[in-house]
Structures are given as structure tokens and as C-alpha cells.
Short mmCIF file of C-alpha atoms in Angstrom, two decimals:
data_model
loop_
_atom_site.label_atom_id
_atom_site.label_comp_id
_atom_site.label_asym_id
_atom_site.label_seq_id
_atom_site.Cartn_x
_atom_site.Cartn_y
_atom_site.Cartn_z
CA MET A 164 10.92 -10.55 -24.10
CA ILE A 165 13.43 -7.81 -24.81
CA ARG A 166 16.02 -7.01 -22.32
CA PRO A 167 15.16 -3.93 -20.62
CA GLU A 168 18.62 -2.32 -20.87
CA LYS A 169 18.34 -2.30 -24.28
CA ILE A 170 14.92 -0.65 -24.25
CA ILE A 171 16.53 2.00 -21.81
CA ALA A 172 19.39 2.58 -24.60
CA GLU A 173 16.81 3.19 -26.94
CA LEU A 174 14.63 5.67 -24.95
CA ALA A 175 17.61 7.60 -23.95
CA ALA A 176 18.49 8.03 -28.09
CA ARG A 177 14.58 9.03 -28.56
CA GLN A 178 13.79 12.80 -28.86
CA ASP A 179 9.77 12.22 -28.94
CA GLU A 180 7.28 11.14 -26.27
CA ALA A 181 8.36 7.72 -26.79
CA LEU A 182 5.53 6.10 -24.59
CA ASP A 183 5.75 2.82 -26.28
CA LEU A 184 9.20 2.36 -24.76
CA TRP A 185 7.99 3.67 -21.53
CA ALA A 186 5.19 1.34 -21.67
CA GLU A 187 7.69 -1.74 -22.44
CA LEU A 188 9.57 -0.79 -19.39
CA ASP A 189 6.70 -0.54 -17.48
CA GLU A 190 5.51 -4.09 -18.59
CA ASN A 191 9.06 -5.26 -17.27
CA GLY A 192 8.17 -3.45 -13.73
CA LEU A 193 10.08 -0.46 -14.40
CA PHE A 194 8.55 2.87 -14.26
CA PRO A 195 9.23 6.46 -12.87
CA GLY A 196 8.83 7.62 -9.24
CA GLU A 197 7.13 10.84 -8.02
CA ASN A 198 8.98 13.83 -9.67
CA GLU A 199 11.25 11.67 -11.64
CA ASP A 200 11.89 12.76 -14.94
CA LYS A 201 13.40 10.91 -17.86
CA THR A 202 17.13 11.69 -16.92
CA ALA A 203 16.49 10.61 -13.69
CA PHE A 204 14.80 7.74 -14.39
CA ILE A 205 17.20 6.47 -16.88
CA ASN A 206 20.24 6.91 -14.78
CA ARG A 207 18.57 4.96 -11.89
CA CYS A 208 17.65 1.91 -14.15
CA ARG A 209 21.56 2.32 -15.65
CA SER A 210 22.74 2.14 -11.99
CA ILE A 211 20.84 -1.19 -11.34
CA PHE A 212 22.16 -2.79 -14.39
CA ASP A 213 25.74 -1.45 -13.86
CA PHE A 214 25.55 -3.06 -10.40
CA TYR A 215 24.42 -6.39 -12.10
CA ARG A 216 27.25 -6.48 -14.86
CA ARG A 217 29.72 -6.05 -11.93
CA MET A 218 28.18 -8.39 -9.76
CA GLU A 219 28.09 -10.93 -12.70
CA CYS A 220 31.92 -10.12 -13.08
CA GLU A 221 32.49 -11.00 -9.38
CA LEU A 222 30.65 -14.16 -9.42
CA ARG A 223 32.05 -15.40 -12.41
CA GLU A 224 35.46 -14.52 -10.90
CA ASN A 225 35.27 -15.41 -7.62
CA GLY A 226 32.02 -17.84 -7.10
CA ALA A 227 30.46 -14.93 -4.54
CA ALA A 228 29.91 -11.53 -4.32
CA VAL A 229 29.38 -9.59 -1.16
CA SER A 230 26.38 -7.22 -1.19
CA ALA A 231 26.30 -3.71 0.38
CA PHE A 232 24.53 -5.20 3.03
CA GLY A 233 26.95 -7.79 4.03
CA LEU A 234 25.20 -10.52 2.39
CA LYS A 235 27.34 -13.34 0.67
CA LEU A 236 25.65 -14.08 -2.61
CA ARG A 237 27.01 -17.35 -4.33
CA ARG A 238 26.93 -18.21 -8.11
CA GLU A 239 25.42 -21.84 -7.31
CA ALA A 240 22.64 -20.28 -4.94
CA ARG A 241 21.14 -17.65 -7.86
CA ILE A 242 17.56 -18.34 -8.29
CA PRO A 243 17.35 -20.09 -11.68
CA GLU A 244 14.65 -18.47 -14.53
CA ASP A 245 12.15 -21.26 -14.20
CA ILE A 246 11.53 -20.55 -10.52
CA MET A 247 11.69 -17.11 -11.27
CA CYS A 248 8.66 -17.23 -13.93
CA GLU A 249 6.28 -18.97 -11.28
CA ALA A 250 5.82 -15.36 -9.94
CA SER A 251 4.89 -13.72 -13.40
CA ALA A 252 1.29 -15.17 -13.53
CA LYS A 253 0.74 -13.53 -10.13
CA THR A 254 2.39 -9.84 -10.58
CA GLY A 255 1.07 -10.05 -14.21
CA LYS A 256 -2.40 -10.64 -13.45
CA LEU A 257 -2.42 -8.35 -10.17
CA TYR A 258 -0.58 -5.32 -11.47
CA GLY A 259 0.49 -5.51 -15.09
CA PHE A 260 4.23 -6.35 -14.93
CA LYS A 261 6.59 -9.15 -14.92
CA ILE A 262 9.97 -9.08 -14.16
CA ASN A 263 12.90 -11.26 -15.36
CA TRP A 264 15.87 -9.05 -14.76
CA ALA A 265 15.91 -8.54 -10.76
CA LYS A 266 18.44 -10.97 -9.29
CA GLY A 267 17.55 -13.42 -6.68
CA PHE A 268 19.54 -15.81 -4.42
CA PHE A 269 18.91 -18.49 -1.76
CA VAL A 270 20.93 -17.25 0.89
CA THR A 271 21.95 -19.74 3.81
CA GLU A 272 22.54 -16.93 6.46
CA LYS A 273 20.34 -17.09 9.26
CA MET A 274 17.38 -14.65 8.87
CA GLY A 275 15.22 -15.42 11.54
CA LEU A 276 13.20 -18.47 12.22
CA LEU A 277 10.02 -17.94 10.42
CA TRP A 278 11.56 -15.74 7.99
CA GLY A 279 11.03 -16.36 4.23
CA GLY A 280 12.58 -13.81 2.00
CA SER A 281 13.12 -10.17 1.72
CA SER A 282 14.42 -7.47 -1.01
CA TRP A 283 16.92 -4.87 -0.75
CA TYR A 284 18.03 -1.75 -2.38
CA ASP A 285 20.94 0.69 -2.08
CA PRO A 286 20.26 3.79 -3.94
CA GLN A 287 23.71 4.64 -3.61
CA SER A 288 25.46 1.72 -5.66
CA GLY A 289 22.25 0.79 -7.75
CA GLU A 290 22.16 -2.71 -6.03
CA MET A 291 18.83 -4.46 -6.44
CA VAL A 292 18.49 -7.73 -5.07
CA PHE A 293 16.08 -10.18 -3.39
CA ILE A 294 16.73 -13.05 -0.84
CA VAL A 295 14.63 -16.22 -0.24
CA ARG A 296 15.03 -19.31 1.97
CA PRO A 297 17.35 -22.14 0.73
CA ALA A 298 14.43 -24.48 1.27
CA PHE A 299 12.81 -23.15 -1.24
CA LYS A 300 15.51 -24.15 -3.76
CA TYR A 301 13.80 -27.53 -3.93
CA ARG A 302 10.38 -27.18 -2.16
CA LYS A 303 7.35 -25.11 -3.42
CA LYS A 304 6.24 -24.77 -0.03
CA TRP A 305 8.12 -24.31 3.10
CA PHE A 306 5.81 -23.71 6.73
CA ILE A 307 3.07 -20.89 5.74
CA TYR A 308 4.77 -19.75 2.42
CA ARG A 309 4.36 -21.08 -1.21
CA ARG A 310 7.35 -20.16 -3.44
CA ASP A 311 5.27 -18.69 -6.44
CA GLU A 312 3.60 -16.21 -3.88
CA LEU A 313 6.78 -15.36 -2.02
CA LEU A 314 8.86 -14.44 -5.02
CA ALA A 315 5.61 -12.54 -6.37
CA HIS A 316 5.48 -10.52 -3.02
CA GLU A 317 9.71 -9.83 -3.36
CA LEU A 318 9.18 -8.93 -6.58
CA CYS A 319 6.35 -6.53 -5.78
CA HIS A 320 8.88 -4.84 -3.71
CA VAL A 321 11.48 -4.55 -6.13
CA ALA A 322 8.89 -2.91 -8.97
CA HIS A 323 7.27 -0.69 -5.82
CA THR A 324 10.58 0.92 -4.97
CA PRO A 325 10.32 4.08 -7.15
CA VAL A 326 7.02 5.04 -5.69
CA ALA A 327 8.91 5.63 -2.20
CA ASP A 328 5.86 5.28 -0.28
CA ASP A 329 5.58 2.57 2.13
CA LYS A 330 2.08 3.16 3.77
CA LEU A 331 0.76 0.31 1.42
CA GLU A 332 3.67 -1.15 0.31
CA GLU A 333 2.97 -4.21 2.19
CA PHE A 334 -0.66 -4.29 1.21
CA PHE A 335 0.33 -4.45 -2.29
CA ALA A 336 3.17 -7.04 -1.74
CA TYR A 337 0.60 -9.33 0.46
CA GLN A 338 -2.17 -9.45 -2.33
CA THR A 339 -0.21 -12.22 -4.05
CA SER A 340 -0.99 -14.84 -1.16
CA ASP A 341 -3.58 -17.20 -1.77
CA SER A 342 -4.26 -16.86 2.21
CA ARG A 343 -7.33 -14.46 2.91
CA PHE A 344 -5.67 -13.89 6.37
CA ARG A 345 -2.51 -12.58 5.02
CA ARG A 346 -3.88 -10.50 2.38
CA TYR A 347 -6.04 -8.99 5.25
CA LEU A 348 -3.52 -8.26 7.82
CA GLY A 349 -0.35 -8.24 5.43
CA ASN A 350 -0.10 -4.25 6.17
CA ILE A 351 -0.08 -4.20 9.51
CA PHE A 352 3.51 -3.55 10.18
CA VAL A 353 4.57 -0.51 7.96
CA ARG A 354 7.57 0.57 9.15
CA GLY A 355 10.67 -0.96 10.63
CA MET A 356 10.06 -0.64 14.20
CA ASP A 357 6.09 -1.70 14.14
CA ALA A 358 6.54 -5.29 14.86
CA PHE A 359 8.80 -4.27 18.13
CA ILE A 360 6.15 -1.55 19.27
CA PHE A 361 3.53 -4.34 18.78
CA ILE A 362 5.35 -6.88 21.21
CA ALA A 363 6.71 -4.58 23.80
CA PRO A 364 3.60 -3.98 26.14
CA PRO A 365 3.86 -7.60 27.53
CA PHE A 366 7.53 -7.23 28.06
CA ILE A 367 7.00 -3.75 29.46
CA LEU A 368 4.34 -5.38 31.92
CA LEU A 369 6.49 -7.95 32.75
CA ALA A 370 9.38 -5.58 33.54
CA VAL A 371 6.86 -3.64 36.03
CA GLN A 372 5.68 -6.71 37.72
CA MET A 373 9.05 -7.97 38.03
CA MET A 374 10.10 -4.32 39.94
CA ASN A 375 6.95 -4.49 42.13
CA ILE A 376 7.84 -7.95 43.54
CA PHE A 377 11.44 -7.79 44.02
CA ALA A 378 12.31 -4.02 44.42
CA GLY A 379 8.94 -3.19 46.18
CA THR A 380 8.38 -0.18 43.80
CA GLY A 381 4.42 -0.18 43.92
CA ILE A 382 4.24 1.02 40.23
CA ALA A 383 0.51 0.57 39.01
CA GLU A 384 0.01 -2.12 36.57
CA TRP A 385 -3.36 -1.31 34.94
CA PRO A 386 -2.04 1.08 32.29
CA PHE A 387 0.34 -1.42 31.18
CA TRP A 388 -2.36 -4.24 30.92
CA ALA A 389 -4.34 -1.36 28.70
CA LEU A 390 -1.47 -1.08 26.66
CA ILE A 391 -1.52 -4.94 25.97
CA GLY A 392 -4.97 -3.79 24.35
CA LEU A 393 -4.91 -0.84 23.04
CA VAL A 394 -1.12 -1.02 20.99
CA PRO A 395 -2.85 -4.11 18.69
CA ALA A 396 -6.04 -2.57 18.59
CA GLY A 397 -4.01 0.80 17.21
CA PHE A 398 -2.25 -1.32 14.48
CA LEU A 399 -5.65 -3.03 13.42
CA ILE A 400 -7.27 0.59 13.09
CA ARG A 401 -4.54 1.64 10.89
CA ASN A 402 -4.72 -1.28 9.01
CA GLN A 403 -8.44 -1.18 8.26
CA ARG A 404 -8.23 2.50 7.27
CA SER A 405 -5.68 1.72 4.71
CA ARG A 406 -7.57 -0.91 3.23
CA ASN A 407 -10.78 0.99 3.18
CA LEU A 408 -8.75 3.78 1.61
CA TYR A 409 -7.76 1.19 -1.28
CA PHE A 410 -10.63 -0.31 -1.82
CA ARG A 411 -12.72 3.30 -1.98
CA ALA A 412 -10.24 4.02 -4.93
CA LYS A 413 -10.38 0.83 -6.58
CA THR A 414 -14.23 1.27 -6.70
CA LYS A 415 -14.03 4.78 -8.02
CA LEU A 416 -11.57 3.63 -10.84
CA GLU A 417 -14.05 0.61 -11.66
CA GLN A 418 -17.00 3.13 -12.06
CA LEU A 419 -14.91 4.62 -14.72
CA LYS A 420 -14.63 0.98 -16.41
CA VAL A 421 -10.71 0.77 -15.75
CA LYS A 422 -9.97 -2.82 -16.48
CA LEU A 423 -6.89 -3.10 -14.12
CA PRO A 424 -7.56 -0.57 -11.49
CA GLN A 425 -5.25 -2.37 -8.94
CA ALA A 426 -2.58 -1.96 -11.45
CA VAL A 427 -3.21 1.93 -11.77
CA LEU A 428 -3.18 2.18 -7.85
CA PHE A 429 0.22 0.02 -7.59
CA ARG A 430 1.80 3.01 -9.44
CA CYS A 431 0.24 5.46 -7.32
CA THR A 432 1.42 7.40 -4.16
CA CYS A 433 -1.01 7.08 -1.04
CA ARG A 434 -1.46 10.82 -1.46
CA GLU A 435 -2.86 10.04 -5.02
CA ILE A 436 -4.81 7.15 -3.89
CA ALA A 437 -6.40 9.25 -1.29
CA ALA A 438 -7.41 11.97 -4.00
CA ILE A 439 -8.93 9.01 -6.02
CA SER A 440 -10.96 7.90 -3.23
CA ALA A 441 -12.20 11.39 -2.46
CA ALA A 442 -13.42 11.96 -6.10
CA ARG A 443 -17.08 12.98 -5.39
CA SER A 444 -18.20 12.00 -9.03
CA ASP A 445 -17.11 10.10 -12.27
CA GLY A 446 -16.42 13.73 -13.76
CA GLU A 447 -14.32 15.00 -11.18
CA LEU A 448 -12.31 11.77 -10.79
CA ARG A 449 -11.78 11.81 -14.83
CA ALA A 450 -10.88 15.45 -14.81
CA TRP A 451 -8.08 14.61 -11.99
CA LEU A 452 -6.98 11.85 -14.04
CA ILE A 453 -6.40 13.97 -17.41
CA GLU A 454 -4.43 16.71 -15.11
CA ARG A 455 -2.30 14.21 -14.02
CA ILE A 456 -1.79 12.47 -17.30
CA ARG A 457 -0.91 15.85 -18.78
CA SER A 458 1.57 17.15 -15.64
CA THR A 459 3.23 13.77 -14.96
CA GLN A 460 5.41 11.17 -16.87
CA ARG A 461 4.43 8.41 -14.54
CA PHE A 462 0.80 8.88 -15.19
CA LYS A 463 1.45 9.54 -18.94
CA ILE A 464 2.42 5.87 -18.96
CA ILE A 465 -0.33 4.72 -16.78
CA GLY A 466 -2.78 6.17 -19.04
CA TYR A 467 -1.44 4.90 -22.11
CA ARG A 468 -1.26 1.38 -20.80
CA PHE A 469 -4.63 1.39 -18.31
CA LEU A 470 -6.30 4.48 -18.91
CA ARG A 471 -6.35 4.78 -22.82
CA GLU A 472 -9.85 6.13 -23.39
CA ILE A 473 -9.00 9.23 -20.76
CA ALA A 474 -5.62 9.71 -21.86
CA ASP A 475 -7.04 10.25 -25.48
CA GLU A 476 -8.77 13.20 -24.04
CA THR A 477 -5.59 14.78 -23.18
CA GLU A 478 -4.53 15.15 -26.97
#
């Protein structure tokens, strides 16, 4: 596989449409975000690889590098390429990309009792790294996590970064799981505060009960009991609505004989997925896709790789 830096350099030098180079980068998990033109895309990619070069120098000289997020990344804790390749089969089959350029590390910092891994991106410095639990250095499975699905999960976050739309971010990442339960509930927490909101009602109720017992406040408890049921129900309803939106869009693309509809949707914003799902006929959807391919670089690449028959109609 050609190193992405070389493809980016060639793309920068090319004056033509260069869809063959855009497609190669897309296969490497590098594609433009919404409203991101060629110059902005190249600059973003260069900032990522410039960061990696600086980090490599620091790792060689000092044996460790401190990330923008305060994590100490040690040279000996870098995830080796053979382990990284375990994730390629999953991301390739699901979403049509394989990443071998992203830097991953086993970290020893305490990140939480049940934490398995996470990815980090800082647009200011170009830092893009992902970290996983050190137990995976020697084991393919820990607790409920498999190493290949966890790495694929984090690489989905790495690739999905330019879409900058979190409504289905976790849904896409959790589709790498072998567990139907995790695939179903993976998108239940969308934003950072969701987990705290989810678990807050029992603690609020406990606080009210303590106030009633020890301070004699006489606050009615039934609204807080109701919250214990309503808050999880709200999260489940939101999760199901997101799933319905995605699977309606996937079905619409399948009706157009798209061979890898999930790869197309992975590269779409939630607004675009909603537009696909709302199409009233194959003709309406085809016309919408043709318009997007003509007007946006991201969809030109999608058309070149996954919608070739429809893309040919734009010429």
C-alpha cells in the first residue's frame, strides 16, 4: 500500500480532477468533510502527518511523547502493525477503508474500570492518535471486548472525524462489534454528557429521600421515580429513531443496487442520510445523488468508488 503522504503530495501537484488519487486516499480512510475543498483537505492531512513526524522524532530522542491531551505515549507501547492489521478486515468489509497510518498506543494511565479504548483528535496541532487498554498487548480478548473489534471501532472514529457529525458516530463504530447487543445499543450515548444524564435520576432521587428523612423537607418523590423510567426511555427512543433513519437510507440505496451502501452512508452527514431515507422513489434518489456528485468533492469520490453507474450519468 502506497503511503498516504505520497498520494497527498501527488494530489497537490495534479491540476486535473485526479479522482484516482482521491479514491486511493479514501481507501486509506482519508476523505474530505462537508464543504472541505481540495486545499483545506490537503492542509488538514498534512497537519496530521506533520504531527506524526514530530512525534516520531520525540519518541526516538526521548522514548516518549506527551500528547496535547496530557497522555504520555511511550515508544515501546506503540501498537505494532500486525495487531493494527487485525482491524482492516472489519473496516474494509463494512465501510471500504483500511488504515495503516494512524498511530495507536497501549497506555497505562487509569482511564476507567471498564474502559477499553478511545481516539483523540486536536485540529490545532493535527494530533490524531488512539489508545487502548494495555491488556490487549498480549491478549485478543479482555472482559467483553475483542481486540480486533475495539481497534476497528477506534479506526472508524479516526476515519469519520471529517464528517463532524456525532448523531450516528457511535452507531457506525459499534457496527464492528460481533455482539448484537452492542451493535444495537452502541449509539445510545451520543454526546459527552449523555452517560451522566442517564445515571443521574437515581442519585437525584436518593438526595431527595435523604433531605426528606434528615431535613424534613417533604419534597414529593414521585416525579423523581418517574424520571428513572423516562430518562432511559428517552435515550432508547432516540437510539431507535437514529437506527430507523439509517436503515431506511440503507434500504433505499440497496434498491438502487448499491453494493456497499453502508460505506456510502459512513461518509454522509446525518442530514444527507435523512435526505436519502426521505426519497420517495428510486428516480428521486438517483437525481439527488447526481446533484450531490456534481456539486461536492466528497460525493464525487463516493460516486467514483461506490456509485460508478450513477456517477457516469453526471458526465
